[in-house]
One Martini backbone bead per residue (centre of mass of N, CA, C, O) as a GRO file, in nm:
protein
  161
    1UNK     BB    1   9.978  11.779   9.489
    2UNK     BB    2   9.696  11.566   9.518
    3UNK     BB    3   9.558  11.342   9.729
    4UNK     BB    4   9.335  11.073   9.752
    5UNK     BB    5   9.153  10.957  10.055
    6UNK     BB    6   9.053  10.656  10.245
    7UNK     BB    7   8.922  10.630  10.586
    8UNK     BB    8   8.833  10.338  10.812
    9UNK     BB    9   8.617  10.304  11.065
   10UNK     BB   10   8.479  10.117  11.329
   11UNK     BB   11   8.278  10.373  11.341
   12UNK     BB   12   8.038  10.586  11.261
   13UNK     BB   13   8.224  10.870  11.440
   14UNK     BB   14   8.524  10.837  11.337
   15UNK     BB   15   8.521  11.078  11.114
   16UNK     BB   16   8.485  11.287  11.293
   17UNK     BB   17   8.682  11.300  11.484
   18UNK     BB   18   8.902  11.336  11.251
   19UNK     BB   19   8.811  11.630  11.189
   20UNK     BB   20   8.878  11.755  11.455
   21UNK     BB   21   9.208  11.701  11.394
   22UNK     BB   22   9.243  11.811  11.093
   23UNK     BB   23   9.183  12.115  11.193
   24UNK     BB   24   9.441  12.124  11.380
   25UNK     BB   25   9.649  12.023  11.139
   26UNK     BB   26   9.539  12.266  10.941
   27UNK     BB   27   9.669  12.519  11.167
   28UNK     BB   28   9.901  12.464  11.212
   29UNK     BB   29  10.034  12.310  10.878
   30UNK     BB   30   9.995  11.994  10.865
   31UNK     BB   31   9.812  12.032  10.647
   32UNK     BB   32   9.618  12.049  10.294
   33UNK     BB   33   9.254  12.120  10.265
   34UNK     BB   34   9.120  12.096   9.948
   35UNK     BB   35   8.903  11.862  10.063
   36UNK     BB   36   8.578  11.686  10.214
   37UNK     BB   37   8.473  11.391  10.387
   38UNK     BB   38   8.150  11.176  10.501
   39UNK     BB   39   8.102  10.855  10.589
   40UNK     BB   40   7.747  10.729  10.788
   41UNK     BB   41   7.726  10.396  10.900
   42UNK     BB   42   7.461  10.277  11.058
   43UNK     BB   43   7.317  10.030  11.186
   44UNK     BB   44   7.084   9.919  10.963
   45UNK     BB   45   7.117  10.076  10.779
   46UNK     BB   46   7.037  10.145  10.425
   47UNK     BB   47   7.221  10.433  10.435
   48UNK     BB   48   7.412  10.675  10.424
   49UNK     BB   49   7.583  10.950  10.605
   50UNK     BB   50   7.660  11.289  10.436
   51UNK     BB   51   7.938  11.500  10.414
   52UNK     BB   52   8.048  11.814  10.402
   53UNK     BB   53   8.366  11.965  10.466
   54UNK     BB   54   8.358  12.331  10.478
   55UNK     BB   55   8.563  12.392  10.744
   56UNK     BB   56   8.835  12.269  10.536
   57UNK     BB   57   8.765  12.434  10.305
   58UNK     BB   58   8.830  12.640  10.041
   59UNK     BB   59   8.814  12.759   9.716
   60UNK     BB   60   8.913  12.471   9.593
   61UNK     BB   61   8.663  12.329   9.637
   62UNK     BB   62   8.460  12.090   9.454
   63UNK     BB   63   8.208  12.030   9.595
   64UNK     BB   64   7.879  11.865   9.622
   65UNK     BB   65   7.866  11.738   9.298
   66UNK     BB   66   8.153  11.525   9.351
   67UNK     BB   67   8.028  11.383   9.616
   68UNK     BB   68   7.741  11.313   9.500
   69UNK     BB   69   7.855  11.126   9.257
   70UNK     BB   70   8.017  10.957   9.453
   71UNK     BB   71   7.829  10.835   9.612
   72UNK     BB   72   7.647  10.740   9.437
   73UNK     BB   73   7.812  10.536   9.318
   74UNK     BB   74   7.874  10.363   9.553
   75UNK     BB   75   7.593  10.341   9.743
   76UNK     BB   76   7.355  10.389   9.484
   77UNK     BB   77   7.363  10.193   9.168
   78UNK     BB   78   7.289   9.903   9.268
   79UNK     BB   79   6.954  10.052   9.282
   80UNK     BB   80   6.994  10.091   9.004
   81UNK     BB   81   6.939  10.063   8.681
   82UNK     BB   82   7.090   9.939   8.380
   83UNK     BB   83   7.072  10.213   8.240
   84UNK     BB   84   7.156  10.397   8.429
   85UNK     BB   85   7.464  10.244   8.486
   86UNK     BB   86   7.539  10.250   8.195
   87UNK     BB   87   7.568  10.550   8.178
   88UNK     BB   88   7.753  10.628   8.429
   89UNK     BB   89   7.984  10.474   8.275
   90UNK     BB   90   8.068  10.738   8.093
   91UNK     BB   91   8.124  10.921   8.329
   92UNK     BB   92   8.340  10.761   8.497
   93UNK     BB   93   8.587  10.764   8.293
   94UNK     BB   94   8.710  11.051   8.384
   95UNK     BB   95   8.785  10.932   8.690
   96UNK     BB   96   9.025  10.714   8.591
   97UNK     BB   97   9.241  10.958   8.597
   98UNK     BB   98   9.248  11.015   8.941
   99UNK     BB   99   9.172  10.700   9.069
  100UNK     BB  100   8.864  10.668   8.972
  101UNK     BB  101   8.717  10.368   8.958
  102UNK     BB  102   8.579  10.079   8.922
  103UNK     BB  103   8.750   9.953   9.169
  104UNK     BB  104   8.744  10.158   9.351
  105UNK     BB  105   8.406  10.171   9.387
  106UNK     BB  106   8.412   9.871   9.510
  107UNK     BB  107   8.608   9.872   9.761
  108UNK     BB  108   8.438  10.072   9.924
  109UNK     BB  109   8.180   9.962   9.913
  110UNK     BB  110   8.305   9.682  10.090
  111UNK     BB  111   8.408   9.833  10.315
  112UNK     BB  112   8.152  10.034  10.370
  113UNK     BB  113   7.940   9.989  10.632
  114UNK     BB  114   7.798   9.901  10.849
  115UNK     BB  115   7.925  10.019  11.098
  116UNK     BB  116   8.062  10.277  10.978
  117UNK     BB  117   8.338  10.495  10.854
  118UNK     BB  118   8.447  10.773  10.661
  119UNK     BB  119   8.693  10.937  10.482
  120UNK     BB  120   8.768  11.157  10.273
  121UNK     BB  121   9.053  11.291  10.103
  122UNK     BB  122   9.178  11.621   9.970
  123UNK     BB  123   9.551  11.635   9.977
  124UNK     BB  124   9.844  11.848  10.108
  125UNK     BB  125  10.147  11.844  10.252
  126UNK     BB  126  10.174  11.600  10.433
  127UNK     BB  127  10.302  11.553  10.787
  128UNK     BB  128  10.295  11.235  10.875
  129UNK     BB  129  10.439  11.184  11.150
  130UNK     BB  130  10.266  11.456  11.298
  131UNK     BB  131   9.991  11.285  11.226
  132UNK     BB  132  10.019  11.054  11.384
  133UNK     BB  133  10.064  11.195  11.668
  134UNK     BB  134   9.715  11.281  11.663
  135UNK     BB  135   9.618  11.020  11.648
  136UNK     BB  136   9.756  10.763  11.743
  137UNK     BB  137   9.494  10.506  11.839
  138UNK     BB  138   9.329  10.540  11.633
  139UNK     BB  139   9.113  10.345  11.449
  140UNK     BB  140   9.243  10.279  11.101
  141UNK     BB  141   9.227  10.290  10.754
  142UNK     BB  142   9.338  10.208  10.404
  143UNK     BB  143   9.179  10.200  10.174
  144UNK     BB  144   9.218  10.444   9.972
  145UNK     BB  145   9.425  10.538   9.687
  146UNK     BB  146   9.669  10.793   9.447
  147UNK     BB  147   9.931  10.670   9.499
  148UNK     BB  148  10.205  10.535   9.517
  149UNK     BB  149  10.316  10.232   9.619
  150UNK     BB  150  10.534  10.365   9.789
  151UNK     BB  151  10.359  10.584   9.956
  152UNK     BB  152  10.132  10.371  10.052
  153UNK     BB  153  10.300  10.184  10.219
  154UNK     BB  154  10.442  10.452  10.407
  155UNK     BB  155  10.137  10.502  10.501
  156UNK     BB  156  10.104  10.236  10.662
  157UNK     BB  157  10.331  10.180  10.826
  158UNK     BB  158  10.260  10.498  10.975
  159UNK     BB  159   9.944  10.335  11.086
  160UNK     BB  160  10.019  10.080  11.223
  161UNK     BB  161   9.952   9.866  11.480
   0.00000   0.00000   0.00000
């Protein structure tokens, strides 16, 4: 079962940074990556700069049409009109079942701001332990998750400061 995962770093770079320990924690085998995505929004943007993941991931990947429209609902509905964020409401009610919601897309849009960056991560498999040892003192948050909330307390628990 793959979980949906997104990671907050409190610079631009930081998801990026985070791109390459995931790579070697994918050939250790410590992790199964997959889809990933990240999106860098440098200060003063007025929109972030986003990018699939495509050297993490295999034939199951999602696809660049599945994260062009989570990012597009995420930080770019607030600015079209509401007859379009309308219509993309009927569209959105599908991924509401695998925890991708209307609230899901509002706290995501709250928590990623200009100076800040994130990692998206559809994972399965993860030796959670071994990751946190790769990670180290990376500053990164636990923005949301599709885990169960006994699995998301233990993995804040497990980056926790």
């Amino acid at each position: 079962m793959a979980t949906m995962t997104v990671w907050k770093f409190p610079t631009p770079d930081g998801a990026d940074e985070a791109e390459d320990i995931l790579k070697g924690l994918q050939k250790e085998g410590l992790i199964e990556v997959h889809d990933a995505a990240t999106v860098s929004f440098p200060p003063g943007a007025k929109k972030p700069k986003t990018r699939q993941l495509g050297s993490l991931t295999g034939a199951g990947a999602m696809g660049g049409a599945f994260w062009g429209f989570l990012f597009g609902l995420i930080f770019f509905v607030p600015l079209l009109g509401a007859a379009i964020g309308a219509g993309l409401g009927a569209l959105t009610g599908s991924l509401a079942d695998v925890g991708i919601d209307d609230d899901f897309i509002k706290r995501t849009r709250n928590d990623i701001q200009p100076g800040t960056s994130a990692l998206f991560l559809l994972s399965a498999n993860a030796v959670v332990d071994k990751i946190r040892d790769q990670f180290g003192s990376m500053p990164m948050t636990l923005v949301e998750s599709n885990l169960s909330n006994d699995q998301e307390d233990k993995l804040r628990e497990v980056f926790a400061a």
